[in-house]
Each structure stands twice: as structure tokens, then as C-alpha cells.
Amino acid sequence: MYRLGWQVFRARFRQDVSVDRLRRALLVGVVVAVAIGVLLAVTDAGTGWIDAGPGLSPLIVVLGALAAGLITVSCFPMRRRDEPLATINGYQVRPDTMRIARASVQRYLGRRMPDIEPDDRDAVLNDTALVRRTLVVDVMRAAPGLIGLAFAGIALFLLGGRSALAFLWVFGYLGLVPDRILRLGRTERAHRAAAALPPTEPGSTTPTGRNRFPSGSKVGLPDV
């Protein structure tokens, strides 16, 4: 599933992520990283507040600058402005709920996917397309921020403060990115399985049970 998730992420990156917004976020992130790096270096040179030795001080400055730049990148929206509206049963879905499929579709997104019922085909195709689109953007936004938090944790740890260990919890959140990739793979698996099914035929309009109006002659026969 991880491999399928990465394949989907790479294939749909330009379709779901705004390249212009990403470029703007990277530009601002670089500016912030440079500014923070210069600020940390200048203040350390004047006050010597980074008391970690001559070899570690430049590393802490670089890690702090990278952390600030990467966290800044993750704060920018990256969803395409011209993406189609997300709708379920004709009603528009908010972007924050697009990552959650309806209850009838959830069972197909687990570790073991059951065979998709023909009646669920359209719902699976609709919901997995929305979830897939949202997960691609989530991965693109979450990865820089989580890596930046990890860099900040390392910098604080190198500073030697007792509270620095409290920031190492951010490494646990780095697992959110592989988790999103895994969910992306499972979502794509369900989407492909539903797409392989034949389209659901509209229900028959003929009422079931006894035919109240049989065809044929309606002429009554004489009583014998």
C-alpha cells in the first residue's frame, strides 16, 4: 500500500496541488529561513547565547533557520483554486470533511478490503476521489512542517536544556506522513476496484409481485 500511495501522490501532484501556491510558499520559506539564520548568527556573535561549543553553534543556527523556513511553508494553502467542487448527493462538502468518507464507504478503506457491493460503486467512486484529492494536499503541507519541527527539536536538544527532551515528541508525529501515504494507497485500491465494476443499472420500473393489469384481451367470456 505504501508503494501504491507514493505512486498516486506523484501521479496526482500537479492535479491536486497548486504549483503557483507551492512556489510562493517556498519563496517565503527561503526568505524566512535566511532572516532567522542571520538573526540567530548575529545575536549569538554579540551575546554568545548559544553556549554549545564552537562546533555545534553553527549547526544549531542552521537547524533553527531550516525549521523556521519549513514550518512557514506548511502554513500556506496549496490546494488548487480551480479544482472542481466537492459534492456528495448534490451537496457541497467542506474541505475539512473531504478526508472522511461516508459510513458506507469506510469499510472499503481498511486494511483488508471486502468485495465492493454493486450498490456502493457510485458512492465509493465519489468519496474516494474526494479523499484522495485531500490526502495528496495533506501530505504536501504536513511534510515540511513536521520535518521543521523535528529540526527544531534537534536544535533544542543540542542546546542542552532540560526541557529539550520534551520537544522530541515531534519525531513521533513524523509518522503521520507515512500514515497518510498508507491511507492514500488504500483509497486508491478501493477506487480502482469500484471503477472495475460495471456501472450500476437503474432499477426496473416494473412493479414486483402479481401483475395487476395482465396483457391480452380484456373481453369477458360468457358464462357457461
PDB file of N, CA, C and O in Angstrom, residues 29-106:
ATOM      1  N   GLY A  29       9.313  30.783   2.437  1.00  0.00           N
ATOM      2  CA  GLY A  29      10.053  29.948   3.375  1.00  0.00           C
ATOM      3  C   GLY A  29      11.551  30.197   3.316  1.00  0.00           C
ATOM      4  O   GLY A  29      12.224  30.229   4.353  1.00  0.00           O
ATOM      5  N   VAL A  30      12.079  30.366   2.113  1.00  0.00           N
ATOM      6  CA  VAL A  30      13.505  30.658   1.972  1.00  0.00           C
ATOM      7  C   VAL A  30      13.845  32.005   2.610  1.00  0.00           C
ATOM      8  O   VAL A  30      14.865  32.144   3.316  1.00  0.00           O
ATOM      9  N   VAL A  31      12.995  33.004   2.374  1.00  0.00           N
ATOM     10  CA  VAL A  31      13.237  34.334   2.957  1.00  0.00           C
ATOM     11  C   VAL A  31      13.224  34.257   4.482  1.00  0.00           C
ATOM     12  O   VAL A  31      14.093  34.827   5.161  1.00  0.00           O
ATOM     13  N   VAL A  32      12.248  33.546   5.034  1.00  0.00           N
ATOM     14  CA  VAL A  32      12.160  33.415   6.483  1.00  0.00           C
ATOM     15  C   VAL A  32      13.373  32.659   7.034  1.00  0.00           C
ATOM     16  O   VAL A  32      13.950  33.033   8.067  1.00  0.00           O
ATOM     17  N   ALA A  33      13.793  31.598   6.348  1.00  0.00           N
ATOM     18  CA  ALA A  33      14.936  30.816   6.810  1.00  0.00           C
ATOM     19  C   ALA A  33      16.206  31.665   6.833  1.00  0.00           C
ATOM     20  O   ALA A  33      16.986  31.618   7.803  1.00  0.00           O
ATOM     21  N   VAL A  34      16.412  32.438   5.780  1.00  0.00           N
ATOM     22  CA  VAL A  34      17.599  33.291   5.724  1.00  0.00           C
ATOM     23  C   VAL A  34      17.555  34.349   6.827  1.00  0.00           C
ATOM     24  O   VAL A  34      18.562  34.611   7.520  1.00  0.00           O
ATOM     25  N   ALA A  35      16.376  34.962   6.997  1.00  0.00           N
ATOM     26  CA  ALA A  35      16.253  36.014   8.017  1.00  0.00           C
ATOM     27  C   ALA A  35      16.486  35.450   9.419  1.00  0.00           C
ATOM     28  O   ALA A  35      17.214  36.053  10.230  1.00  0.00           O
ATOM     29  N   ILE A  36      15.905  34.314   9.716  1.00  0.00           N
ATOM     30  CA  ILE A  36      16.088  33.708  11.040  1.00  0.00           C
ATOM     31  C   ILE A  36      17.534  33.259  11.231  1.00  0.00           C
ATOM     32  O   ILE A  36      18.112  33.413  12.318  1.00  0.00           O
ATOM     33  N   GLY A  37      18.132  32.708  10.182  1.00  0.00           N
ATOM     34  CA  GLY A  37      19.525  32.293  10.283  1.00  0.00           C
ATOM     35  C   GLY A  37      20.448  33.457  10.577  1.00  0.00           C
ATOM     36  O   GLY A  37      21.348  33.361  11.440  1.00  0.00           O
ATOM     37  N   VAL A  38      20.243  34.573   9.870  1.00  0.00           N
ATOM     38  CA  VAL A  38      21.065  35.760  10.107  1.00  0.00           C
ATOM     39  C   VAL A  38      20.826  36.290  11.516  1.00  0.00           C
ATOM     40  O   VAL A  38      21.781  36.680  12.222  1.00  0.00           O
ATOM     41  N   LEU A  39      19.561  36.312  11.942  1.00  0.00           N
ATOM     42  CA  LEU A  39      19.241  36.819  13.273  1.00  0.00           C
ATOM     43  C   LEU A  39      19.902  35.975  14.358  1.00  0.00           C
ATOM     44  O   LEU A  39      20.501  36.512  15.311  1.00  0.00           O
ATOM     45  N   LEU A  40      19.818  34.656  14.221  1.00  0.00           N
ATOM     46  CA  LEU A  40      20.429  33.783  15.218  1.00  0.00           C
ATOM     47  C   LEU A  40      21.950  33.938  15.238  1.00  0.00           C
ATOM     48  O   LEU A  40      22.573  33.981  16.311  1.00  0.00           O
ATOM     49  N   ALA A  41      22.556  34.025  14.058  1.00  0.00           N
ATOM     50  CA  ALA A  41      24.011  34.152  13.983  1.00  0.00           C
ATOM     51  C   ALA A  41      24.493  35.473  14.562  1.00  0.00           C
ATOM     52  O   ALA A  41      25.491  35.517  15.310  1.00  0.00           O
ATOM     53  N   VAL A  42      23.786  36.558  14.245  1.00  0.00           N
ATOM     54  CA  VAL A  42      24.208  37.877  14.722  1.00  0.00           C
ATOM     55  C   VAL A  42      24.054  37.978  16.240  1.00  0.00           C
ATOM     56  O   VAL A  42      24.953  38.467  16.947  1.00  0.00           O
ATOM     57  N   THR A  43      22.907  37.537  16.735  1.00  0.00           N
ATOM     58  CA  THR A  43      22.696  37.628  18.188  1.00  0.00           C
ATOM     59  C   THR A  43      23.646  36.715  18.956  1.00  0.00           C
ATOM     60  O   THR A  43      24.097  37.070  20.062  1.00  0.00           O
ATOM     61  N   ASP A  44      23.974  35.558  18.376  1.00  0.00           N
ATOM     62  CA  ASP A  44      24.928  34.680  19.054  1.00  0.00           C
ATOM     63  C   ASP A  44      26.320  35.279  19.057  1.00  0.00           C
ATOM     64  O   ASP A  44      27.055  35.163  20.044  1.00  0.00           O
ATOM     65  N   ALA A  45      26.679  35.931  17.936  1.00  0.00           N
ATOM     66  CA  ALA A  45      28.005  36.560  17.883  1.00  0.00           C
ATOM     67  C   ALA A  45      28.125  37.702  18.886  1.00  0.00           C
ATOM     68  O   ALA A  45      29.196  37.962  19.438  1.00  0.00           O
ATOM     69  N   GLY A  46      27.008  38.414  19.133  1.00  0.00           N
ATOM     70  CA  GLY A  46      27.053  39.553  20.052  1.00  0.00           C
ATOM     71  C   GLY A  46      26.895  39.166  21.506  1.00  0.00           C
ATOM     72  O   GLY A  46      27.483  39.820  22.387  1.00  0.00           O
ATOM     73  N   THR A  47      26.114  38.135  21.778  1.00  0.00           N
ATOM     74  CA  THR A  47      25.825  37.789  23.177  1.00  0.00           C
ATOM     75  C   THR A  47      26.352  36.420  23.578  1.00  0.00           C
ATOM     76  O   THR A  47      26.509  36.158  24.777  1.00  0.00           O
ATOM     77  N   GLY A  48      26.608  35.555  22.609  1.00  0.00           N
ATOM     78  CA  GLY A  48      27.072  34.212  22.909  1.00  0.00           C
ATOM     79  C   GLY A  48      26.038  33.356  23.619  1.00  0.00           C
ATOM     80  O   GLY A  48      26.382  32.498  24.433  1.00  0.00           O
ATOM     81  N   TRP A  49      24.742  33.581  23.272  1.00  0.00           N
ATOM     82  CA  TRP A  49      23.684  32.863  23.989  1.00  0.00           C
ATOM     83  C   TRP A  49      23.634  31.380  23.610  1.00  0.00           C
ATOM     84  O   TRP A  49      23.120  30.561  24.366  1.00  0.00           O
ATOM     85  N   ILE A  50      24.189  31.026  22.431  1.00  0.00           N
ATOM     86  CA  ILE A  50      24.250  29.612  22.055  1.00  0.00           C
ATOM     87  C   ILE A  50      25.509  29.032  22.680  1.00  0.00           C
ATOM     88  O   ILE A  50      26.589  29.028  22.100  1.00  0.00           O
ATOM     89  N   ASP A  51      25.370  28.558  23.880  1.00  0.00           N
ATOM     90  CA  ASP A  51      26.522  28.039  24.623  1.00  0.00           C
ATOM     91  C   ASP A  51      26.625  26.534  24.410  1.00  0.00           C
ATOM     92  O   ASP A  51      26.361  25.729  25.298  1.00  0.00           O
ATOM     93  N   ALA A  52      27.006  26.166  23.163  1.00  0.00           N
ATOM     94  CA  ALA A  52      27.085  24.739  22.840  1.00  0.00           C
ATOM     95  C   ALA A  52      28.427  24.370  22.243  1.00  0.00           C
ATOM     96  O   ALA A  52      28.580  23.282  21.698  1.00  0.00           O
ATOM     97  N   GLY A  53      29.373  25.241  22.317  1.00  0.00           N
ATOM     98  CA  GLY A  53      30.689  24.945  21.762  1.00  0.00           C
ATOM     99  C   GLY A  53      30.827  25.477  20.349  1.00  0.00           C
ATOM    100  O   GLY A  53      29.845  25.699  19.645  1.00  0.00           O
ATOM    101  N   PRO A  54      32.053  25.691  19.902  1.00  0.00           N
ATOM    102  CA  PRO A  54      32.287  26.277  18.566  1.00  0.00           C
ATOM    103  C   PRO A  54      31.823  25.373  17.422  1.00  0.00           C
ATOM    104  O   PRO A  54      31.510  25.849  16.343  1.00  0.00           O
ATOM    105  N   GLY A  55      31.776  24.070  17.635  1.00  0.00           N
ATOM    106  CA  GLY A  55      31.374  23.187  16.541  1.00  0.00           C
ATOM    107  C   GLY A  55      29.873  23.060  16.389  1.00  0.00           C
ATOM    108  O   GLY A  55      29.363  22.867  15.283  1.00  0.00           O
ATOM    109  N   LEU A  56      29.140  23.162  17.499  1.00  0.00           N
ATOM    110  CA  LEU A  56      27.693  22.966  17.461  1.00  0.00           C
ATOM    111  C   LEU A  56      26.914  24.254  17.216  1.00  0.00           C
ATOM    112  O   LEU A  56      25.768  24.198  16.764  1.00  0.00           O
ATOM    113  N   SER A  57      27.482  25.379  17.527  1.00  0.00           N
ATOM    114  CA  SER A  57      26.750  26.640  17.360  1.00  0.00           C
ATOM    115  C   SER A  57      26.289  26.870  15.917  1.00  0.00           C
ATOM    116  O   SER A  57      25.109  27.192  15.683  1.00  0.00           O
ATOM    117  N   PRO A  58      27.165  26.724  14.911  1.00  0.00           N
ATOM    118  CA  PRO A  58      26.687  26.902  13.528  1.00  0.00           C
ATOM    119  C   PRO A  58      25.611  25.890  13.148  1.00  0.00           C
ATOM    120  O   PRO A  58      24.672  26.216  12.415  1.00  0.00           O
ATOM    121  N   LEU A  59      25.727  24.667  13.657  1.00  0.00           N
ATOM    122  CA  LEU A  59      24.722  23.647  13.352  1.00  0.00           C
ATOM    123  C   LEU A  59      23.367  24.027  13.931  1.00  0.00           C
ATOM    124  O   LEU A  59      22.326  23.847  13.274  1.00  0.00           O
ATOM    125  N   ILE A  60      23.367  24.556  15.144  1.00  0.00           N
ATOM    126  CA  ILE A  60      22.115  24.974  15.758  1.00  0.00           C
ATOM    127  C   ILE A  60      21.493  26.132  14.977  1.00  0.00           C
ATOM    128  O   ILE A  60      20.270  26.183  14.790  1.00  0.00           O
ATOM    129  N   VAL A  61      22.314  27.038  14.516  1.00  0.00           N
ATOM    130  CA  VAL A  61      21.805  28.159  13.722  1.00  0.00           C
ATOM    131  C   VAL A  61      21.169  27.638  12.425  1.00  0.00           C
ATOM    132  O   VAL A  61      20.073  28.070  12.045  1.00  0.00           O
ATOM    133  N   VAL A  62      21.831  26.710  11.764  1.00  0.00           N
ATOM    134  CA  VAL A  62      21.293  26.151  10.509  1.00  0.00           C
ATOM    135  C   VAL A  62      19.998  25.401  10.765  1.00  0.00           C
ATOM    136  O   VAL A  62      19.013  25.544  10.020  1.00  0.00           O
ATOM    137  N   LEU A  63      19.977  24.595  11.829  1.00  0.00           N
ATOM    138  CA  LEU A  63      18.764  23.836  12.143  1.00  0.00           C
ATOM    139  C   LEU A  63      17.604  24.764  12.486  1.00  0.00           C
ATOM    140  O   LEU A  63      16.461  24.532  12.061  1.00  0.00           O
ATOM    141  N   GLY A  64      17.873  25.820  13.232  1.00  0.00           N
ATOM    142  CA  GLY A  64      16.819  26.779  13.565  1.00  0.00           C
ATOM    143  C   GLY A  64      16.281  27.487  12.340  1.00  0.00           C
ATOM    144  O   GLY A  64      15.075  27.700  12.203  1.00  0.00           O
ATOM    145  N   ALA A  65      17.198  27.852  11.426  1.00  0.00           N
ATOM    146  CA  ALA A  65      16.767  28.529  10.201  1.00  0.00           C
ATOM    147  C   ALA A  65      15.933  27.597   9.328  1.00  0.00           C
ATOM    148  O   ALA A  65      14.888  27.988   8.790  1.00  0.00           O
ATOM    149  N   LEU A  66      16.386  26.346   9.177  1.00  0.00           N
ATOM    150  CA  LEU A  66      15.625  25.385   8.380  1.00  0.00           C
ATOM    151  C   LEU A  66      14.257  25.110   9.002  1.00  0.00           C
ATOM    152  O   LEU A  66      13.249  24.992   8.279  1.00  0.00           O
ATOM    153  N   ALA A  67      14.216  24.991  10.314  1.00  0.00           N
ATOM    154  CA  ALA A  67      12.939  24.737  10.990  1.00  0.00           C
ATOM    155  C   ALA A  67      11.956  25.875  10.729  1.00  0.00           C
ATOM    156  O   ALA A  67      10.784  25.634  10.409  1.00  0.00           O
ATOM    157  N   ALA A  68      12.422  27.104  10.859  1.00  0.00           N
ATOM    158  CA  ALA A  68      11.537  28.251  10.636  1.00  0.00           C
ATOM    159  C   ALA A  68      11.043  28.288   9.187  1.00  0.00           C
ATOM    160  O   ALA A  68       9.864  28.550   8.929  1.00  0.00           O
ATOM    161  N   GLY A  69      11.934  28.025   8.238  1.00  0.00           N
ATOM    162  CA  GLY A  69      11.536  28.058   6.831  1.00  0.00           C
ATOM    163  C   GLY A  69      10.546  26.960   6.483  1.00  0.00           C
ATOM    164  O   GLY A  69       9.545  27.198   5.793  1.00  0.00           O
ATOM    165  N   LEU A  70      10.787  25.745   6.963  1.00  0.00           N
ATOM    166  CA  LEU A  70       9.903  24.626   6.635  1.00  0.00           C
ATOM    167  C   LEU A  70       8.533  24.774   7.287  1.00  0.00           C
ATOM    168  O   LEU A  70       7.503  24.480   6.664  1.00  0.00           O
ATOM    169  N   ILE A  71       8.497  25.239   8.535  1.00  0.00           N
ATOM    170  CA  ILE A  71       7.210  25.463   9.193  1.00  0.00           C
ATOM    171  C   ILE A  71       6.436  26.559   8.475  1.00  0.00           C
ATOM    172  O   ILE A  71       5.200  26.490   8.342  1.00  0.00           O
ATOM    173  N   THR A  72       7.128  27.571   7.981  1.00  0.00           N
ATOM    174  CA  THR A  72       6.464  28.628   7.217  1.00  0.00           C
ATOM    175  C   THR A  72       5.840  28.075   5.948  1.00  0.00           C
ATOM    176  O   THR A  72       4.711  28.436   5.587  1.00  0.00           O
ATOM    177  N   VAL A  73       6.535  27.191   5.251  1.00  0.00           N
ATOM    178  CA  VAL A  73       6.000  26.598   4.020  1.00  0.00           C
ATOM    179  C   VAL A  73       4.704  25.848   4.301  1.00  0.00           C
ATOM    180  O   VAL A  73       3.735  25.935   3.537  1.00  0.00           O
ATOM    181  N   SER A  74       4.667  25.123   5.407  1.00  0.00           N
ATOM    182  CA  SER A  74       3.477  24.320   5.713  1.00  0.00           C
ATOM    183  C   SER A  74       2.280  25.172   6.100  1.00  0.00           C
ATOM    184  O   SER A  74       1.151  24.660   6.145  1.00  0.00           O
ATOM    185  N   CYS A  75       2.479  26.441   6.388  1.00  0.00           N
ATOM    186  CA  CYS A  75       1.371  27.318   6.772  1.00  0.00           C
ATOM    187  C   CYS A  75       0.605  27.862   5.574  1.00  0.00           C
ATOM    188  O   CYS A  75      -0.491  28.419   5.741  1.00  0.00           O
ATOM    189  N   PHE A  76       1.121  27.711   4.385  1.00  0.00           N
ATOM    190  CA  PHE A  76       0.483  28.257   3.198  1.00  0.00           C
ATOM    191  C   PHE A  76      -0.515  27.262   2.610  1.00  0.00           C
ATOM    192  O   PHE A  76      -0.281  26.050   2.607  1.00  0.00           O
ATOM    193  N   PRO A  77      -1.640  27.735   2.087  1.00  0.00           N
ATOM    194  CA  PRO A  77      -2.563  26.839   1.384  1.00  0.00           C
ATOM    195  C   PRO A  77      -1.942  26.376   0.079  1.00  0.00           C
ATOM    196  O   PRO A  77      -1.239  27.136  -0.592  1.00  0.00           O
ATOM    197  N   MET A  78      -2.197  25.135  -0.301  1.00  0.00           N
ATOM    198  CA  MET A  78      -1.612  24.582  -1.521  1.00  0.00           C
ATOM    199  C   MET A  78      -2.653  23.945  -2.422  1.00  0.00           C
ATOM    200  O   MET A  78      -2.310  23.396  -3.464  1.00  0.00           O
ATOM    201  N   ARG A  79      -3.918  24.017  -2.028  1.00  0.00           N
ATOM    202  CA  ARG A  79      -4.972  23.440  -2.852  1.00  0.00           C
ATOM    203  C   ARG A  79      -5.188  24.293  -4.099  1.00  0.00           C
ATOM    204  O   ARG A  79      -5.103  25.512  -4.052  1.00  0.00           O
ATOM    205  N   ARG A  80      -5.488  23.653  -5.187  1.00  0.00           N
ATOM    206  CA  ARG A  80      -5.735  24.375  -6.436  1.00  0.00           C
ATOM    207  C   ARG A  80      -6.985  25.236  -6.297  1.00  0.00           C
ATOM    208  O   ARG A  80      -7.992  24.826  -5.726  1.00  0.00           O
ATOM    209  N   ARG A  81      -6.925  26.427  -6.830  1.00  0.00           N
ATOM    210  CA  ARG A  81      -8.082  27.316  -6.786  1.00  0.00           C
ATOM    211  C   ARG A  81      -9.177  26.879  -7.762  1.00  0.00           C
ATOM    212  O   ARG A  81     -10.354  27.133  -7.521  1.00  0.00           O
ATOM    213  N   ASP A  82      -8.786  26.246  -8.872  1.00  0.00           N
ATOM    214  CA  ASP A  82      -9.746  25.888  -9.918  1.00  0.00           C
ATOM    215  C   ASP A  82     -10.205  24.440  -9.823  1.00  0.00           C
ATOM    216  O   ASP A  82     -10.728  23.893 -10.784  1.00  0.00           O
ATOM    217  N   GLU A  83     -10.018  23.808  -8.652  1.00  0.00           N
ATOM    218  CA  GLU A  83     -10.424  22.420  -8.528  1.00  0.00           C
ATOM    219  C   GLU A  83     -11.946  22.317  -8.550  1.00  0.00           C
ATOM    220  O   GLU A  83     -12.654  23.243  -8.141  1.00  0.00           O
ATOM    221  N   PRO A  84     -12.488  21.218  -9.042  1.00  0.00           N
ATOM    222  CA  PRO A  84     -13.955  21.070  -9.076  1.00  0.00           C
ATOM    223  C   PRO A  84     -14.533  21.021  -7.680  1.00  0.00           C
ATOM    224  O   PRO A  84     -13.868  20.635  -6.718  1.00  0.00           O
ATOM    225  N   LEU A  85     -15.785  21.444  -7.563  1.00  0.00           N
ATOM    226  CA  LEU A  85     -16.442  21.433  -6.271  1.00  0.00           C
ATOM    227  C   LEU A  85     -16.592  20.009  -5.761  1.00  0.00           C
ATOM    228  O   LEU A  85     -16.855  19.083  -6.525  1.00  0.00           O
ATOM    229  N   ALA A  86     -16.421  19.845  -4.467  1.00  0.00           N
ATOM    230  CA  ALA A  86     -16.600  18.543  -3.838  1.00  0.00           C
ATOM    231  C   ALA A  86     -18.053  18.411  -3.412  1.00  0.00           C
ATOM    232  O   ALA A  86     -18.541  19.201  -2.607  1.00  0.00           O
ATOM    233  N   THR A  87     -18.746  17.435  -3.965  1.00  0.00           N
ATOM    234  CA  THR A  87     -20.157  17.261  -3.665  1.00  0.00           C
ATOM    235  C   THR A  87     -20.458  15.801  -3.343  1.00  0.00           C
ATOM    236  O   THR A  87     -19.819  14.896  -3.886  1.00  0.00           O
ATOM    237  N   ILE A  88     -21.410  15.584  -2.468  1.00  0.00           N
ATOM    238  CA  ILE A  88     -21.958  14.264  -2.161  1.00  0.00           C
ATOM    239  C   ILE A  88     -23.469  14.396  -2.216  1.00  0.00           C
ATOM    240  O   ILE A  88     -24.058  15.207  -1.487  1.00  0.00           O
ATOM    241  N   ASN A  89     -24.077  13.624  -3.091  1.00  0.00           N
ATOM    242  CA  ASN A  89     -25.529  13.671  -3.294  1.00  0.00           C
ATOM    243  C   ASN A  89     -26.003  15.082  -3.642  1.00  0.00           C
ATOM    244  O   ASN A  89     -27.087  15.514  -3.241  1.00  0.00           O
ATOM    245  N   GLY A  90     -25.170  15.784  -4.393  1.00  0.00           N
ATOM    246  CA  GLY A  90     -25.536  17.114  -4.840  1.00  0.00           C
ATOM    247  C   GLY A  90     -25.247  18.227  -3.861  1.00  0.00           C
ATOM    248  O   GLY A  90     -25.428  19.402  -4.185  1.00  0.00           O
ATOM    249  N   TYR A  91     -24.800  17.919  -2.654  1.00  0.00           N
ATOM    250  CA  TYR A  91     -24.494  18.933  -1.653  1.00  0.00           C
ATOM    251  C   TYR A  91     -22.985  19.138  -1.561  1.00  0.00           C
ATOM    252  O   TYR A  91     -22.222  18.180  -1.549  1.00  0.00           O
ATOM    253  N   GLN A  92     -22.588  20.409  -1.494  1.00  0.00           N
ATOM    254  CA  GLN A  92     -21.166  20.719  -1.436  1.00  0.00           C
ATOM    255  C   GLN A  92     -20.581  20.293  -0.100  1.00  0.00           C
ATOM    256  O   GLN A  92     -21.197  20.444   0.955  1.00  0.00           O
ATOM    257  N   VAL A  93     -19.361  19.736  -0.160  1.00  0.00           N
ATOM    258  CA  VAL A  93     -18.665  19.244   1.028  1.00  0.00           C
ATOM    259  C   VAL A  93     -17.552  20.219   1.389  1.00  0.00           C
ATOM    260  O   VAL A  93     -16.800  20.664   0.519  1.00  0.00           O
ATOM    261  N   ARG A  94     -17.448  20.545   2.675  1.00  0.00           N
ATOM    262  CA  ARG A  94     -16.380  21.440   3.115  1.00  0.00           C
ATOM    263  C   ARG A  94     -15.024  20.757   2.966  1.00  0.00           C
ATOM    264  O   ARG A  94     -14.909  19.530   3.145  1.00  0.00           O
ATOM    265  N   PRO A  95     -13.979  21.528   2.678  1.00  0.00           N
ATOM    266  CA  PRO A  95     -12.645  20.920   2.511  1.00  0.00           C
ATOM    267  C   PRO A  95     -12.163  20.157   3.729  1.00  0.00           C
ATOM    268  O   PRO A  95     -11.450  19.157   3.595  1.00  0.00           O
ATOM    269  N   ASP A  96     -12.563  20.585   4.939  1.00  0.00           N
ATOM    270  CA  ASP A  96     -12.070  19.901   6.129  1.00  0.00           C
ATOM    271  C   ASP A  96     -12.741  18.553   6.355  1.00  0.00           C
ATOM    272  O   ASP A  96     -12.270  17.756   7.172  1.00  0.00           O
ATOM    273  N   THR A  97     -13.853  18.282   5.669  1.00  0.00           N
ATOM    274  CA  THR A  97     -14.519  16.987   5.803  1.00  0.00           C
ATOM    275  C   THR A  97     -14.312  16.097   4.592  1.00  0.00           C
ATOM    276  O   THR A  97     -14.803  14.974   4.572  1.00  0.00           O
ATOM    277  N   MET A  98     -13.583  16.564   3.598  1.00  0.00           N
ATOM    278  CA  MET A  98     -13.373  15.763   2.396  1.00  0.00           C
ATOM    279  C   MET A  98     -12.507  14.533   2.663  1.00  0.00           C
ATOM    280  O   MET A  98     -12.551  13.566   1.909  1.00  0.00           O
ATOM    281  N   ARG A  99     -11.724  14.561   3.733  1.00  0.00           N
ATOM    282  CA  ARG A  99     -10.836  13.434   4.032  1.00  0.00           C
ATOM    283  C   ARG A  99     -11.565  12.298   4.745  1.00  0.00           C
ATOM    284  O   ARG A  99     -10.960  11.277   5.045  1.00  0.00           O
ATOM    285  N   ILE A 100     -12.852  12.474   5.010  1.00  0.00           N
ATOM    286  CA  ILE A 100     -13.638  11.457   5.702  1.00  0.00           C
ATOM    287  C   ILE A 100     -14.731  10.965   4.765  1.00  0.00           C
ATOM    288  O   ILE A 100     -15.632  11.731   4.406  1.00  0.00           O
ATOM    289  N   ALA A 101     -14.671   9.710   4.389  1.00  0.00           N
ATOM    290  CA  ALA A 101     -15.692   9.131   3.523  1.00  0.00           C
ATOM    291  C   ALA A 101     -16.931   8.802   4.340  1.00  0.00           C
ATOM    292  O   ALA A 101     -16.869   8.656   5.558  1.00  0.00           O
ATOM    293  N   ARG A 102     -18.067   8.683   3.664  1.00  0.00           N
ATOM    294  CA  ARG A 102     -19.300   8.331   4.357  1.00  0.00           C
ATOM    295  C   ARG A 102     -19.206   6.913   4.927  1.00  0.00           C
ATOM    296  O   ARG A 102     -18.363   6.123   4.531  1.00  0.00           O
ATOM    297  N   ALA A 103     -20.099   6.601   5.851  1.00  0.00           N
ATOM    298  CA  ALA A 103     -20.011   5.340   6.592  1.00  0.00           C
ATOM    299  C   ALA A 103     -20.056   4.123   5.677  1.00  0.00           C
ATOM    300  O   ALA A 103     -19.362   3.131   5.917  1.00  0.00           O
ATOM    301  N   SER A 104     -20.851   4.178   4.614  1.00  0.00           N
ATOM    302  CA  SER A 104     -20.969   3.019   3.729  1.00  0.00           C
ATOM    303  C   SER A 104     -19.698   2.745   2.945  1.00  0.00           C
ATOM    304  O   SER A 104     -19.522   1.654   2.404  1.00  0.00           O
ATOM    305  N   VAL A 105     -18.789   3.731   2.893  1.00  0.00           N
ATOM    306  CA  VAL A 105     -17.542   3.590   2.130  1.00  0.00           C
ATOM    307  C   VAL A 105     -16.372   3.265   3.050  1.00  0.00           C
ATOM    308  O   VAL A 105     -15.369   2.702   2.607  1.00  0.00           O
ATOM    309  N   GLN A 106     -16.478   3.601   4.339  1.00  0.00           N
ATOM    310  CA  GLN A 106     -15.367   3.433   5.264  1.00  0.00           C
ATOM    311  C   GLN A 106     -14.861   1.989   5.313  1.00  0.00           C
ATOM    312  O   GLN A 106     -13.663   1.751   5.433  1.00  0.00           O
TER     313      GLN A 106
END
